[in-house]
Amino acid sequence: MAANTSKTARASVKAGQKAGAAGGLNVLGEFKYLIPLNNGKHVYLRNLTDGRNLHLATGSDAFAEAVKALAGAGHGEKIKAEIEAFASNLPAEQGWDTTLKSLEEAGAFGEPAEAAA
C-alpha cells in the first residue's frame, strides 16, 4: 500500500510538488516533444497536456495549432529549442529552419513575427 513507499519516492514526490507549485506539469528528466519522421516532412508531437502522440505534417496548420496549444501551456521554449537543434544538427534538406520560421510567423510561440517591410 501507499504507506510502504520508499524514502526516495517520497522525496521525489515532495520535490515535484514544490517545483510544480505554479500549477505547471513537472516532468523529471529529459523529455523530447518532437520525433522527426520522413526527412522532416512529418513529426510525432508528444502532447503532455493530454498524453497523446500526434502524427502531423510539419507544414500543416494542424501542426502549428498543436504547437501553439503546447506553447500556451508553457512548453513553447522547449519545443522551439528542439526545432533549433534539429535545424543545426540535421541535414539542411530536412528544412527545420523553414519549419521554425513558419511556426514563428504563425504565432505558435506567442506573437507572430512582423513581416519585414
mmCIF file of C-alpha atoms in Angstrom:
data_model
loop_
_atom_site.group_PDB
_atom_site.id
_atom_site.type_symbol
_atom_site.label_atom_id
_atom_site.label_comp_id
_atom_site.label_asym_id
_atom_site.label_seq_id
_atom_site.Cartn_x
_atom_site.Cartn_y
_atom_site.Cartn_z
ATOM 1 C CA MET A 1 0.000 0.000 0.000
ATOM 2 C CA ALA A 2 0.965 3.667 -0.089
ATOM 3 C CA ALA A 3 2.315 3.576 3.462
ATOM 4 C CA ASN A 4 5.240 1.430 2.302
ATOM 5 C CA THR A 5 6.710 3.925 -0.163
ATOM 6 C CA SER A 6 10.457 4.381 -0.155
ATOM 7 C CA LYS A 7 12.200 7.437 1.182
ATOM 8 C CA THR A 8 13.442 8.236 -2.345
ATOM 9 C CA ALA A 9 9.930 8.055 -3.792
ATOM 10 C CA ARG A 10 8.544 10.321 -1.077
ATOM 11 C CA ALA A 11 11.376 12.833 -1.649
ATOM 12 C CA SER A 12 10.754 12.793 -5.390
ATOM 13 C CA VAL A 13 7.043 13.481 -4.959
ATOM 14 C CA LYS A 14 7.758 16.237 -2.450
ATOM 15 C CA ALA A 15 10.280 17.870 -4.812
ATOM 16 C CA GLY A 16 7.781 17.658 -7.665
ATOM 17 C CA GLN A 17 5.087 19.298 -5.554
ATOM 18 C CA LYS A 18 7.385 22.190 -4.668
ATOM 19 C CA ALA A 19 8.587 22.670 -8.250
ATOM 20 C CA GLY A 20 5.082 22.413 -9.689
ATOM 21 C CA ALA A 21 3.521 24.813 -7.200
ATOM 22 C CA ALA A 22 2.718 27.254 -10.016
ATOM 23 C CA GLY A 23 0.306 24.695 -11.483
ATOM 24 C CA GLY A 24 2.532 23.575 -14.353
ATOM 25 C CA LEU A 25 3.320 19.985 -15.154
ATOM 26 C CA ASN A 26 6.719 18.891 -13.938
ATOM 27 C CA VAL A 27 8.489 16.067 -15.697
ATOM 28 C CA LEU A 28 11.608 14.650 -14.112
ATOM 29 C CA GLY A 29 14.396 14.044 -16.580
ATOM 30 C CA GLU A 30 14.735 14.953 -20.235
ATOM 31 C CA PHE A 31 11.567 14.793 -22.307
ATOM 32 C CA LYS A 32 11.513 15.136 -26.090
ATOM 33 C CA TYR A 33 8.398 16.664 -27.610
ATOM 34 C CA LEU A 34 9.284 16.044 -31.262
ATOM 35 C CA ILE A 35 10.264 12.884 -33.093
ATOM 36 C CA PRO A 36 11.189 13.750 -36.701
ATOM 37 C CA LEU A 37 9.919 11.462 -39.461
ATOM 38 C CA ASN A 38 10.221 11.223 -43.246
ATOM 39 C CA ASN A 39 13.204 13.587 -43.550
ATOM 40 C CA GLY A 40 11.469 16.387 -41.678
ATOM 41 C CA LYS A 41 8.188 16.266 -43.587
ATOM 42 C CA HIS A 42 6.295 14.742 -40.662
ATOM 43 C CA VAL A 43 6.711 14.583 -36.922
ATOM 44 C CA TYR A 44 5.341 12.827 -33.886
ATOM 45 C CA LEU A 45 4.414 15.546 -31.411
ATOM 46 C CA ARG A 46 4.129 14.382 -27.822
ATOM 47 C CA ASN A 47 1.405 16.271 -26.033
ATOM 48 C CA LEU A 48 1.981 16.392 -22.281
ATOM 49 C CA THR A 49 -1.354 18.054 -21.579
ATOM 50 C CA ASP A 50 -3.466 15.098 -22.749
ATOM 51 C CA GLY A 51 -0.906 12.288 -23.075
ATOM 52 C CA ARG A 52 -1.411 11.766 -26.812
ATOM 53 C CA ASN A 53 1.174 11.497 -29.584
ATOM 54 C CA LEU A 54 0.096 13.254 -32.750
ATOM 55 C CA HIS A 55 1.399 12.348 -36.221
ATOM 56 C CA LEU A 56 1.456 15.620 -38.163
ATOM 57 C CA ALA A 57 2.934 17.113 -41.320
ATOM 58 C CA THR A 58 5.392 19.836 -40.319
ATOM 59 C CA GLY A 59 3.955 22.282 -42.847
ATOM 60 C CA SER A 60 0.328 21.809 -41.819
ATOM 61 C CA ASP A 61 -1.947 24.163 -39.931
ATOM 62 C CA ALA A 62 -2.703 21.312 -37.512
ATOM 63 C CA PHE A 63 0.977 21.186 -36.540
ATOM 64 C CA ALA A 64 1.078 24.944 -35.944
ATOM 65 C CA GLU A 65 -2.098 24.784 -33.846
ATOM 66 C CA ALA A 66 -0.795 21.855 -31.778
ATOM 67 C CA VAL A 67 2.482 23.682 -31.100
ATOM 68 C CA LYS A 68 0.524 26.834 -30.247
ATOM 69 C CA ALA A 69 -1.587 24.883 -27.736
ATOM 70 C CA LEU A 70 1.510 23.417 -26.088
ATOM 71 C CA ALA A 71 3.207 26.820 -26.047
ATOM 72 C CA GLY A 72 0.135 28.213 -24.314
ATOM 73 C CA ALA A 73 0.579 25.525 -21.660
ATOM 74 C CA GLY A 74 4.179 26.652 -21.071
ATOM 75 C CA HIS A 75 6.071 24.228 -23.309
ATOM 76 C CA GLY A 76 6.890 26.607 -26.182
ATOM 77 C CA GLU A 77 10.509 27.370 -25.326
ATOM 78 C CA LYS A 78 11.409 23.679 -25.102
ATOM 79 C CA ILE A 79 9.730 22.883 -28.433
ATOM 80 C CA LYS A 80 11.433 25.850 -30.085
ATOM 81 C CA ALA A 81 14.807 24.717 -28.703
ATOM 82 C CA GLU A 82 14.248 21.207 -30.098
ATOM 83 C CA ILE A 83 13.446 22.576 -33.562
ATOM 84 C CA GLU A 84 16.518 24.824 -33.424
ATOM 85 C CA ALA A 85 18.619 21.770 -32.507
ATOM 86 C CA PHE A 86 17.152 19.851 -35.461
ATOM 87 C CA ALA A 87 17.999 22.789 -37.745
ATOM 88 C CA SER A 88 21.614 22.791 -36.611
ATOM 89 C CA ASN A 89 22.187 19.023 -36.289
ATOM 90 C CA LEU A 90 20.197 17.503 -39.148
ATOM 91 C CA PRO A 91 20.790 17.974 -42.894
ATOM 92 C CA ALA A 92 19.566 21.261 -44.346
ATOM 93 C CA GLU A 93 17.363 19.352 -46.837
ATOM 94 C CA GLN A 94 15.031 18.485 -43.977
ATOM 95 C CA GLY A 95 14.047 22.163 -43.705
ATOM 96 C CA TRP A 96 13.809 22.578 -39.933
ATOM 97 C CA ASP A 97 14.851 26.225 -40.244
ATOM 98 C CA THR A 98 11.899 26.757 -42.586
ATOM 99 C CA THR A 99 9.611 24.899 -40.189
ATOM 100 C CA LEU A 100 10.731 27.118 -37.304
ATOM 101 C CA LYS A 101 10.245 30.258 -39.390
ATOM 102 C CA SER A 102 6.728 29.227 -40.433
ATOM 103 C CA LEU A 103 5.781 28.456 -36.817
ATOM 104 C CA GLU A 104 7.076 31.847 -35.701
ATOM 105 C CA GLU A 105 5.161 33.589 -38.498
ATOM 106 C CA ALA A 106 2.005 31.707 -37.485
ATOM 107 C CA GLY A 107 2.438 32.942 -33.918
ATOM 108 C CA ALA A 108 2.823 29.456 -32.480
ATOM 109 C CA PHE A 109 5.298 30.656 -29.829
ATOM 110 C CA GLY A 110 3.453 33.854 -28.952
ATOM 111 C CA GLU A 111 3.117 36.954 -31.082
ATOM 112 C CA PRO A 112 3.561 36.413 -34.819
ATOM 113 C CA ALA A 113 6.809 37.671 -36.291
ATOM 114 C CA GLU A 114 6.276 41.002 -38.024
ATOM 115 C CA ALA A 115 6.694 40.968 -41.766
ATOM 116 C CA ALA A 116 9.735 42.857 -42.999
ATOM 117 C CA ALA A 117 8.595 45.980 -44.781
#
